[in-house]
Short mmCIF file of C-alpha atoms and ligand atoms in Angstrom, two decimals:
data_model
loop_
_atom_site.label_atom_id
_atom_site.label_comp_id
_atom_site.label_asym_id
_atom_site.label_seq_id
_atom_site.Cartn_x
_atom_site.Cartn_y
_atom_site.Cartn_z
CA MET F 924 -97.18 -22.73 -63.46
CA ARG F 925 -98.12 -22.95 -59.41
CA ILE F 926 -95.20 -21.82 -57.23
CA ASP F 927 -96.10 -22.99 -53.61
CA ILE F 928 -93.09 -21.72 -50.89
CA ILE F 929 -93.18 -23.07 -47.89
CA THR F 930 -92.25 -20.62 -45.00
CA VAL F 931 -92.13 -19.61 -41.11
CA LEU F 932 -91.77 -16.22 -42.53
CA PRO F 933 -94.46 -15.63 -45.48
CA GLU F 934 -93.74 -11.36 -44.52
CA LEU F 935 -90.59 -11.51 -45.74
CA LEU F 936 -91.43 -13.08 -49.27
CA ARG F 937 -94.12 -10.79 -50.22
CA SER F 938 -92.68 -7.85 -51.48
CA PRO F 939 -90.49 -9.53 -54.39
CA PHE F 940 -93.25 -10.97 -55.97
CA ASP F 941 -95.64 -7.88 -55.19
CA HIS F 942 -93.25 -5.57 -57.75
CA SER F 943 -92.03 -5.31 -61.24
CA ILE F 944 -91.64 -8.53 -63.60
CA LEU F 945 -92.65 -10.90 -61.55
CA LYS F 946 -95.94 -8.86 -59.80
CA ARG F 947 -96.93 -8.30 -63.70
CA ALA F 948 -96.39 -12.65 -65.01
CA ILE F 949 -98.83 -13.06 -61.63
CA ASP F 950 -101.44 -10.51 -62.50
CA LYS F 951 -101.46 -12.01 -66.22
CA GLY F 952 -101.92 -15.48 -64.70
CA LEU F 953 -98.91 -17.04 -66.11
CA VAL F 954 -97.77 -17.67 -62.79
CA GLU F 955 -99.80 -18.31 -59.06
CA VAL F 956 -97.20 -17.81 -56.01
CA ASN F 957 -98.75 -19.25 -52.90
CA LEU F 958 -96.97 -18.46 -49.63
CA ILE F 959 -97.86 -21.05 -47.08
CA ASN F 960 -96.81 -20.25 -43.49
CA LEU F 961 -95.63 -23.61 -41.97
CA ARG F 962 -96.98 -22.56 -38.37
CA ASP F 963 -100.24 -23.28 -39.97
CA TYR F 964 -99.86 -27.01 -40.00
CA SER F 965 -98.23 -27.55 -36.79
CA THR F 966 -100.47 -29.54 -34.04
CA HIS F 967 -98.30 -27.37 -31.33
CA LYS F 968 -99.97 -25.12 -28.86
CA GLN F 969 -96.99 -22.81 -29.50
CA LYS F 970 -97.07 -23.31 -33.47
CA SER F 971 -93.52 -24.20 -33.01
CA VAL F 972 -91.61 -25.74 -35.95
CA ASP F 973 -88.13 -26.89 -34.79
CA ASP F 974 -86.87 -28.75 -32.00
CA TYR F 975 -83.63 -29.90 -30.23
CA ALA F 976 -81.13 -31.47 -32.44
CA PHE F 977 -80.80 -35.18 -31.32
CA GLY F 978 -77.55 -36.16 -29.98
CA GLY F 979 -76.84 -32.45 -28.82
CA GLY F 980 -74.91 -29.34 -30.60
CA ALA F 981 -75.84 -25.86 -31.24
CA GLY F 982 -79.17 -24.96 -33.38
CA MET F 983 -82.24 -26.28 -33.66
CA VAL F 984 -83.82 -28.52 -36.64
CA MET F 985 -87.28 -28.24 -38.34
CA SER F 986 -89.55 -30.92 -37.43
CA ILE F 987 -90.70 -33.02 -39.70
CA GLU F 988 -93.89 -33.21 -38.40
CA PRO F 989 -95.67 -29.81 -39.52
CA ILE F 990 -93.35 -30.08 -42.83
CA ALA F 991 -94.92 -33.32 -43.69
CA ASN F 992 -98.38 -32.22 -42.89
CA CYS F 993 -98.01 -29.64 -44.88
CA ILE F 994 -96.61 -30.99 -48.14
CA ASN F 995 -99.04 -33.97 -47.49
CA ALA F 996 -101.83 -31.51 -47.53
CA LEU F 997 -100.79 -30.07 -50.93
CA LYS F 998 -99.98 -33.10 -53.03
CA ALA F 999 -103.89 -33.88 -51.89
CA GLU F 1000 -104.70 -31.59 -54.29
CA ARG F 1001 -102.60 -31.45 -57.06
CA THR F 1002 -99.50 -33.34 -58.50
CA TYR F 1003 -96.28 -31.65 -58.20
CA ASP F 1004 -92.94 -32.14 -60.84
CA GLU F 1005 -90.60 -31.34 -57.92
CA VAL F 1006 -90.40 -30.16 -54.55
CA ILE F 1007 -87.46 -28.17 -53.98
CA TYR F 1008 -85.49 -27.77 -50.65
CA THR F 1009 -82.88 -24.51 -50.82
CA SER F 1010 -79.79 -25.68 -49.28
CA PRO F 1011 -76.46 -24.71 -49.11
CA ASP F 1012 -75.50 -28.47 -50.25
CA GLY F 1013 -78.32 -28.97 -52.96
CA GLU F 1014 -77.19 -28.57 -56.98
CA LEU F 1015 -75.93 -24.89 -57.57
CA LEU F 1016 -78.68 -22.93 -59.44
CA ASN F 1017 -77.72 -22.33 -63.32
CA GLN F 1018 -79.83 -20.76 -66.12
CA LYS F 1019 -80.23 -24.42 -67.26
CA MET F 1020 -81.92 -25.56 -63.97
CA SER F 1021 -84.20 -22.12 -64.49
CA ASN F 1022 -84.93 -23.25 -67.82
CA ARG F 1023 -85.80 -27.15 -67.02
CA LEU F 1024 -87.58 -25.56 -63.95
CA SER F 1025 -89.87 -22.91 -66.02
CA THR F 1026 -91.65 -25.49 -68.05
CA LEU F 1027 -92.59 -26.98 -64.74
CA LYS F 1028 -96.75 -27.00 -63.86
CA ASN F 1029 -96.56 -27.34 -59.97
CA ILE F 1030 -93.75 -27.41 -57.67
CA ILE F 1031 -93.08 -26.22 -54.07
CA ILE F 1032 -89.87 -24.29 -52.37
CA LEU F 1033 -89.23 -25.54 -48.93
CA CYS F 1034 -87.12 -22.87 -47.27
CA GLY F 1035 -85.31 -24.23 -44.27
CA HIS F 1036 -84.28 -22.25 -41.05
CA TYR F 1037 -81.87 -22.72 -37.99
CA LYS F 1038 -79.69 -25.76 -38.26
CA GLY F 1039 -81.86 -27.02 -41.57
CA VAL F 1040 -84.65 -29.73 -42.15
CA ASP F 1041 -84.74 -33.27 -40.32
CA GLN F 1042 -82.48 -35.54 -42.57
CA ARG F 1043 -86.21 -37.61 -42.92
CA VAL F 1044 -87.67 -34.80 -44.65
CA ARG F 1045 -85.08 -34.79 -47.37
CA ASP F 1046 -85.01 -37.99 -47.62
CA HIS F 1047 -88.86 -38.71 -47.77
CA PHE F 1048 -90.44 -35.84 -49.31
CA ILE F 1049 -87.71 -33.65 -51.18
CA THR F 1050 -87.22 -34.44 -54.93
CA LYS F 1051 -84.30 -31.66 -55.79
CA GLU F 1052 -81.81 -29.57 -53.45
CA ILE F 1053 -80.86 -26.50 -54.83
CA SER F 1054 -78.36 -23.94 -53.37
CA ILE F 1055 -78.06 -20.84 -55.02
CA GLY F 1056 -74.37 -20.21 -53.96
CA ASP F 1057 -71.35 -21.37 -52.01
CA TYR F 1058 -72.17 -19.15 -48.71
CA VAL F 1059 -74.90 -19.26 -45.95
CA LEU F 1060 -78.01 -17.68 -45.67
CA SER F 1061 -80.18 -17.11 -42.60
CA GLY F 1062 -83.04 -18.82 -44.12
CA GLY F 1063 -83.97 -20.66 -47.50
CA GLU F 1064 -86.77 -17.44 -48.04
CA LEU F 1065 -84.12 -15.19 -50.17
CA ALA F 1066 -82.94 -17.98 -51.62
CA ALA F 1067 -86.82 -19.31 -52.82
CA ALA F 1068 -87.14 -15.55 -54.68
CA VAL F 1069 -83.79 -15.90 -56.17
CA ILE F 1070 -84.92 -19.38 -57.61
CA SER F 1071 -88.43 -18.31 -58.59
CA ASP F 1072 -87.15 -14.90 -60.09
CA SER F 1073 -84.50 -16.75 -62.30
CA ILE F 1074 -87.78 -19.34 -63.37
CA ILE F 1075 -90.44 -17.08 -64.01
CA ARG F 1076 -88.72 -14.14 -65.88
CA LEU F 1077 -88.27 -17.11 -68.15
CA ILE F 1078 -92.07 -18.10 -68.47
CA PRO F 1079 -93.26 -16.82 -71.93
CA GLY F 1080 -94.82 -13.65 -71.75
CA ALA F 1081 -93.50 -12.79 -68.75
CA ILE F 1082 -90.99 -10.53 -70.25
CA SER F 1083 -92.78 -8.01 -72.73
CA ASP F 1084 -90.00 -8.38 -75.35
CA GLU F 1085 -89.56 -11.84 -75.68
CA THR F 1086 -86.14 -12.33 -77.25
CA SER F 1087 -85.03 -10.15 -73.97
CA ALA F 1088 -84.83 -13.18 -71.88
CA LEU F 1089 -83.02 -15.27 -74.36
CA THR F 1090 -80.32 -12.71 -75.45
CA ASP F 1091 -79.48 -12.30 -71.35
CA SER F 1092 -76.20 -13.95 -69.75
CA PHE F 1093 -75.98 -17.95 -69.68
CA GLN F 1094 -78.70 -18.27 -72.54
CA ASP F 1095 -75.87 -20.13 -75.00
CA ASN F 1096 -73.23 -20.16 -72.49
CA LEU F 1097 -72.20 -16.59 -73.69
CA LEU F 1098 -72.28 -13.71 -71.10
CA ALA F 1099 -74.54 -10.93 -72.40
CA PRO F 1100 -72.35 -7.59 -74.57
CA PRO F 1101 -71.75 -4.38 -73.35
CA VAL F 1102 -75.07 -1.94 -73.60
CA TYR F 1103 -75.68 1.37 -74.02
CA THR F 1104 -78.37 4.22 -74.16
CA ARG F 1105 -78.74 8.01 -75.26
CA PRO F 1106 -76.63 10.40 -74.89
CA ALA F 1107 -73.95 8.73 -78.02
CA ASP F 1108 -71.49 10.89 -76.46
CA TYR F 1109 -71.69 11.68 -72.81
CA ASN F 1110 -68.41 14.80 -72.11
CA GLY F 1111 -66.24 12.54 -74.80
CA MET F 1112 -67.33 9.09 -73.47
CA LYS F 1113 -68.74 7.75 -76.89
CA VAL F 1114 -71.13 4.50 -77.73
CA PRO F 1115 -69.33 1.89 -79.92
CA ASP F 1116 -69.67 3.53 -83.83
CA VAL F 1117 -71.41 0.15 -85.26
CA LEU F 1118 -74.29 0.31 -82.22
CA LEU F 1119 -75.09 3.80 -84.23
CA SER F 1120 -74.88 2.33 -87.79
CA GLY F 1121 -78.16 1.02 -88.06
CA HIS F 1122 -76.65 -2.25 -89.92
CA ALA F 1123 -78.79 -5.03 -87.99
CA ALA F 1124 -76.13 -7.90 -89.51
CA ASN F 1125 -72.71 -5.72 -88.20
CA ILE F 1126 -74.61 -5.21 -84.83
CA GLU F 1127 -75.51 -8.76 -84.08
CA ALA F 1128 -71.82 -9.75 -85.26
CA TRP F 1129 -70.27 -7.24 -82.83
CA ARG F 1130 -72.36 -8.18 -80.00
CA HIS F 1131 -71.73 -11.99 -80.60
CA GLU F 1132 -67.86 -10.84 -80.66
CA GLU F 1133 -68.15 -8.98 -77.49
CA SER F 1134 -70.30 -11.76 -75.88
CA LEU F 1135 -66.93 -14.17 -76.71
CA LYS F 1136 -64.64 -11.98 -75.43
CA ARG F 1137 -66.41 -11.05 -72.13
CA THR F 1138 -67.18 -15.01 -71.63
CA LYS F 1139 -62.95 -15.20 -72.36
CA GLU F 1140 -62.26 -13.14 -70.12
CA ARG F 1141 -64.67 -13.63 -66.83
CA ARG F 1142 -65.97 -17.19 -67.03
CA PRO F 1143 -63.71 -19.07 -69.36
CA ASP F 1144 -65.77 -22.40 -68.17
CA LEU F 1145 -68.25 -22.18 -69.84
CA LEU F 1146 -66.93 -22.08 -73.02
CA LYS F 1147 -65.88 -25.76 -72.09
N1 SAH H 313 -76.50 -25.78 -41.29
C1 SAH H 313 -76.47 -25.49 -42.54
C2 SAH H 313 -77.16 -24.05 -43.27
C3 SAH H 313 -78.47 -23.69 -42.37
S1 SAH H 313 -78.78 -22.14 -42.86
C4 SAH H 313 -75.44 -26.13 -43.40
O1 SAH H 313 -74.56 -26.27 -42.70
O2 SAH H 313 -75.83 -26.27 -44.47
C5 SAH H 313 -80.70 -21.94 -42.69
C6 SAH H 313 -81.21 -22.45 -43.92
O3 SAH H 313 -80.64 -21.38 -45.12
C7 SAH H 313 -81.00 -23.79 -45.02
O4 SAH H 313 -81.65 -24.70 -44.49
C8 SAH H 313 -81.42 -23.40 -46.06
O5 SAH H 313 -82.76 -23.71 -46.10
C9 SAH H 313 -81.41 -21.95 -46.56
N2 SAH H 313 -80.14 -21.84 -46.96
C10 SAH H 313 -78.85 -21.21 -46.21
N3 SAH H 313 -77.68 -20.41 -47.18
C11 SAH H 313 -78.35 -21.70 -48.63
C12 SAH H 313 -77.58 -21.30 -49.63
N4 SAH H 313 -76.55 -21.03 -50.23
N5 SAH H 313 -78.39 -21.42 -50.72
C13 SAH H 313 -79.63 -22.30 -50.36
N6 SAH H 313 -80.61 -22.30 -49.61
C14 SAH H 313 -79.71 -21.25 -48.65
#
């Protein structure tokens, strides 16, 4: 898979891809992540990528020209399955969406800034708009990192124990059950007996029960 992230702050995005599961997936060649500096596609002397909003009002708007130049240059090299714009008014990211995106070959993620991008970019270049939650961030970089992380860890081979991603919360519309590790008794705080029993079927049943209980309590909407 290839993820091309268009940003005015590539430095802000380096670190998330330089550690842990994401770094390993990149090192293994399961995914290629490119941070593309939008300013490289600006034809202005000052490499500016934004301008005042038509009609007035506070806040700058990201211009269509550099974005169009950048996306067209990328599209000339390969076809893209999705051109994503990170936006608070987009479709809310969830595990189902990440599962689908993780099966794609090439995607672009465009990070917005200021008041967002010129609407014509959204109308003519973007195929999918994603929000990571009902709050406003300063820029799309953190959203792009969240989206990429949730996708990359689902690519087969990214997580060493493959079943691990499949037993995470939201797969099967259930929250994950509680987990414990050693010691089995910490100052009288004990691990449930069943987990120490070695009885695989009972452990599986207990985990399923706990998942259901937790989902009913915390996220009954998932069970509908
Ligand atoms: N004026 C816009 C917000 C702009 S915030 C509005 O009210 O909708 C600047 C940029 O940060 C956005 O263009 C978007 O790319 C990113 N962003 C902010 N909040 C986000 C969220 N919840 N999910 C995804 N991207 C977000």
